[in-house]
């Protein structure tokens, strides 16, 4: 009788010990997974998060129903701007905005939210969006401090599933850990923004969210800041110093392209 009782206790204890593993094995996989890698060190002039969305559900997902949030801390009252540098689905199919958290933490008081237009298409079960290369920077030209940014991880030099980047499907939180573990934080203060409409082929559009003339996103978007000699123009007079992107509150997107030219007094003699 005593041996039987010990056996029952041992089986019960073993069952309790194995319950977390059993539950994990039988839980449904998340509908989406976000993979992340750091494209720049913490001390870089711009933050360069790379993201990738994976459809881990059993149903096809429209990317226009998806939003991703990358969390960071602002440096004082500084504003921030966003760029898409490279995307498999096309940067013209990606929209972004920075939003202040209603209830900030020590590692996140804002987030960069990325959404997609209908032109981004859909993901079959198990499919990936492909890499999305982003830039997050200060228009005043100062370096952002990434060391205390919740979603930044310098160790992730290759794509890794990141729970500090969250994902939403049709407004519902489906991946990642929101700051302070608040499951309802997604619905506070900001809703999933409408993505920018797709522009017809041949239409030139740019909101000029660039950090400077040497920003790699310029070339990625088809712009070339000329510094080489030759015509049109006077030989050896082209300079990148004449190109800047100042803040302009009245402009769509908050920044403009400014071109500066100067004259040479010696040529008028």
JSON list of N, CA, C and O in Angstrom, two decimals, residues 230-251:
[
{"chain": "A", "resi": 230, "resn": "UNK", "atom": "N", "xyz": [32.01, 68.18, -65.14]},
{"chain": "A", "resi": 230, "resn": "UNK", "atom": "CA", "xyz": [31.37, 68.03, -66.44]},
{"chain": "A", "resi": 230, "resn": "UNK", "atom": "C", "xyz": [30.07, 68.80, -66.54]},
{"chain": "A", "resi": 230, "resn": "UNK", "atom": "O", "xyz": [29.54, 69.29, -65.55]},
{"chain": "A", "resi": 231, "resn": "UNK", "atom": "N", "xyz": [29.55, 68.89, -67.78]},
{"chain": "A", "resi": 231, "resn": "UNK", "atom": "CA", "xyz": [28.31, 69.63, -68.01]},
{"chain": "A", "resi": 231, "resn": "UNK", "atom": "C", "xyz": [27.08, 68.77, -67.78]},
{"chain": "A", "resi": 231, "resn": "UNK", "atom": "O", "xyz": [27.18, 67.54, -67.66]},
{"chain": "A", "resi": 232, "resn": "UNK", "atom": "N", "xyz": [25.91, 69.39, -67.68]},
{"chain": "A", "resi": 232, "resn": "UNK", "atom": "CA", "xyz": [25.76, 70.85, -67.78]},
{"chain": "A", "resi": 232, "resn": "UNK", "atom": "C", "xyz": [26.30, 71.54, -66.52]},
{"chain": "A", "resi": 232, "resn": "UNK", "atom": "O", "xyz": [26.40, 70.92, -65.47]},
{"chain": "A", "resi": 233, "resn": "UNK", "atom": "N", "xyz": [26.60, 72.80, -66.65]},
{"chain": "A", "resi": 233, "resn": "UNK", "atom": "CA", "xyz": [27.16, 73.53, -65.53]},
{"chain": "A", "resi": 233, "resn": "UNK", "atom": "C", "xyz": [28.64, 73.80, -65.72]},
{"chain": "A", "resi": 233, "resn": "UNK", "atom": "O", "xyz": [29.26, 73.33, -66.68]},
{"chain": "A", "resi": 234, "resn": "UNK", "atom": "N", "xyz": [29.21, 74.55, -64.80]},
{"chain": "A", "resi": 234, "resn": "UNK", "atom": "CA", "xyz": [30.61, 74.93, -64.89]},
{"chain": "A", "resi": 234, "resn": "UNK", "atom": "C", "xyz": [31.48, 73.82, -64.29]},
{"chain": "A", "resi": 234, "resn": "UNK", "atom": "O", "xyz": [31.14, 73.23, -63.26]},
{"chain": "A", "resi": 235, "resn": "UNK", "atom": "N", "xyz": [32.59, 73.56, -64.93]},
{"chain": "A", "resi": 235, "resn": "UNK", "atom": "CA", "xyz": [33.50, 72.47, -64.53]},
{"chain": "A", "resi": 235, "resn": "UNK", "atom": "C", "xyz": [33.93, 72.61, -63.07]},
{"chain": "A", "resi": 235, "resn": "UNK", "atom": "O", "xyz": [34.30, 73.69, -62.61]},
{"chain": "A", "resi": 236, "resn": "UNK", "atom": "N", "xyz": [33.87, 71.49, -62.35]},
{"chain": "A", "resi": 236, "resn": "UNK", "atom": "CA", "xyz": [34.34, 71.41, -60.95]},
{"chain": "A", "resi": 236, "resn": "UNK", "atom": "C", "xyz": [33.61, 72.37, -59.99]},
{"chain": "A", "resi": 236, "resn": "UNK", "atom": "O", "xyz": [34.20, 72.92, -59.07]},
{"chain": "A", "resi": 237, "resn": "UNK", "atom": "N", "xyz": [32.34, 72.57, -60.21]},
{"chain": "A", "resi": 237, "resn": "UNK", "atom": "CA", "xyz": [31.60, 73.48, -59.31]},
{"chain": "A", "resi": 237, "resn": "UNK", "atom": "C", "xyz": [30.47, 72.77, -58.56]},
{"chain": "A", "resi": 237, "resn": "UNK", "atom": "O", "xyz": [29.73, 73.43, -57.82]},
{"chain": "A", "resi": 238, "resn": "UNK", "atom": "N", "xyz": [30.31, 71.46, -58.74]},
{"chain": "A", "resi": 238, "resn": "UNK", "atom": "CA", "xyz": [29.25, 70.72, -58.05]},
{"chain": "A", "resi": 238, "resn": "UNK", "atom": "C", "xyz": [29.71, 70.34, -56.64]},
{"chain": "A", "resi": 238, "resn": "UNK", "atom": "O", "xyz": [30.82, 69.86, -56.47]},
{"chain": "A", "resi": 239, "resn": "UNK", "atom": "N", "xyz": [28.86, 70.53, -55.65]},
{"chain": "A", "resi": 239, "resn": "UNK", "atom": "CA", "xyz": [29.23, 70.21, -54.28]},
{"chain": "A", "resi": 239, "resn": "UNK", "atom": "C", "xyz": [28.03, 69.66, -53.52]},
{"chain": "A", "resi": 239, "resn": "UNK", "atom": "O", "xyz": [26.92, 70.22, -53.60]},
{"chain": "A", "resi": 240, "resn": "UNK", "atom": "N", "xyz": [28.26, 68.59, -52.76]},
{"chain": "A", "resi": 240, "resn": "UNK", "atom": "CA", "xyz": [27.20, 68.01, -51.94]},
{"chain": "A", "resi": 240, "resn": "UNK", "atom": "C", "xyz": [26.80, 68.94, -50.80]},
{"chain": "A", "resi": 240, "resn": "UNK", "atom": "O", "xyz": [25.73, 68.80, -50.21]},
{"chain": "A", "resi": 241, "resn": "UNK", "atom": "N", "xyz": [27.66, 69.91, -50.49]},
{"chain": "A", "resi": 241, "resn": "UNK", "atom": "CA", "xyz": [27.36, 70.84, -49.41]},
{"chain": "A", "resi": 241, "resn": "UNK", "atom": "C", "xyz": [26.15, 71.72, -49.71]},
{"chain": "A", "resi": 241, "resn": "UNK", "atom": "O", "xyz": [25.56, 72.32, -48.81]},
{"chain": "A", "resi": 242, "resn": "UNK", "atom": "N", "xyz": [25.78, 71.78, -50.99]},
{"chain": "A", "resi": 242, "resn": "UNK", "atom": "CA", "xyz": [24.61, 72.59, -51.36]},
{"chain": "A", "resi": 242, "resn": "UNK", "atom": "C", "xyz": [23.29, 71.87, -51.22]},
{"chain": "A", "resi": 242, "resn": "UNK", "atom": "O", "xyz": [22.24, 72.44, -51.54]},
{"chain": "A", "resi": 243, "resn": "UNK", "atom": "N", "xyz": [23.31, 70.63, -50.76]},
{"chain": "A", "resi": 243, "resn": "UNK", "atom": "CA", "xyz": [22.09, 69.84, -50.62]},
{"chain": "A", "resi": 243, "resn": "UNK", "atom": "C", "xyz": [21.82, 69.59, -49.14]},
{"chain": "A", "resi": 243, "resn": "UNK", "atom": "O", "xyz": [22.69, 69.12, -48.41]},
{"chain": "A", "resi": 244, "resn": "UNK", "atom": "N", "xyz": [20.62, 69.92, -48.69]},
{"chain": "A", "resi": 244, "resn": "UNK", "atom": "CA", "xyz": [20.24, 69.67, -47.30]},
{"chain": "A", "resi": 244, "resn": "UNK", "atom": "C", "xyz": [18.74, 69.38, -47.22]},
{"chain": "A", "resi": 244, "resn": "UNK", "atom": "O", "xyz": [18.00, 69.61, -48.18]},
{"chain": "A", "resi": 245, "resn": "UNK", "atom": "N", "xyz": [18.32, 68.87, -46.07]},
{"chain": "A", "resi": 245, "resn": "UNK", "atom": "CA", "xyz": [16.93, 68.48, -45.87]},
{"chain": "A", "resi": 245, "resn": "UNK", "atom": "C", "xyz": [16.42, 69.06, -44.55]},
{"chain": "A", "resi": 245, "resn": "UNK", "atom": "O", "xyz": [16.27, 68.34, -43.56]},
{"chain": "A", "resi": 246, "resn": "UNK", "atom": "N", "xyz": [16.16, 70.36, -44.52]},
{"chain": "A", "resi": 246, "resn": "UNK", "atom": "CA", "xyz": [15.75, 71.00, -43.27]},
{"chain": "A", "resi": 246, "resn": "UNK", "atom": "C", "xyz": [14.31, 70.66, -42.88]},
{"chain": "A", "resi": 246, "resn": "UNK", "atom": "O", "xyz": [13.50, 70.25, -43.73]},
{"chain": "A", "resi": 247, "resn": "UNK", "atom": "N", "xyz": [14.02, 70.85, -41.60]},
{"chain": "A", "resi": 247, "resn": "UNK", "atom": "CA", "xyz": [12.66, 70.65, -41.10]},
{"chain": "A", "resi": 247, "resn": "UNK", "atom": "C", "xyz": [11.79, 71.80, -41.59]},
{"chain": "A", "resi": 247, "resn": "UNK", "atom": "O", "xyz": [12.18, 72.96, -41.58]},
{"chain": "A", "resi": 248, "resn": "UNK", "atom": "N", "xyz": [10.59, 71.46, -42.06]},
{"chain": "A", "resi": 248, "resn": "UNK", "atom": "CA", "xyz": [9.62, 72.45, -42.50]},
{"chain": "A", "resi": 248, "resn": "UNK", "atom": "C", "xyz": [8.23, 71.97, -42.08]},
{"chain": "A", "resi": 248, "resn": "UNK", "atom": "O", "xyz": [7.68, 71.04, -42.67]},
{"chain": "A", "resi": 249, "resn": "UNK", "atom": "N", "xyz": [7.71, 72.57, -41.03]},
{"chain": "A", "resi": 249, "resn": "UNK", "atom": "CA", "xyz": [6.46, 72.10, -40.43]},
{"chain": "A", "resi": 249, "resn": "UNK", "atom": "C", "xyz": [5.27, 72.18, -41.39]},
{"chain": "A", "resi": 249, "resn": "UNK", "atom": "O", "xyz": [4.31, 71.43, -41.25]},
{"chain": "A", "resi": 250, "resn": "UNK", "atom": "N", "xyz": [5.31, 73.09, -42.34]},
{"chain": "A", "resi": 250, "resn": "UNK", "atom": "CA", "xyz": [4.17, 73.24, -43.26]},
{"chain": "A", "resi": 250, "resn": "UNK", "atom": "C", "xyz": [4.20, 72.25, -44.41]},
{"chain": "A", "resi": 250, "resn": "UNK", "atom": "O", "xyz": [3.24, 72.14, -45.17]},
{"chain": "A", "resi": 251, "resn": "UNK", "atom": "N", "xyz": [5.31, 71.53, -44.56]},
{"chain": "A", "resi": 251, "resn": "UNK", "atom": "CA", "xyz": [5.45, 70.58, -45.67]},
{"chain": "A", "resi": 251, "resn": "UNK", "atom": "C", "xyz": [4.87, 69.23, -45.30]},
{"chain": "A", "resi": 251, "resn": "UNK", "atom": "O", "xyz": [4.88, 68.82, -44.13]}
]
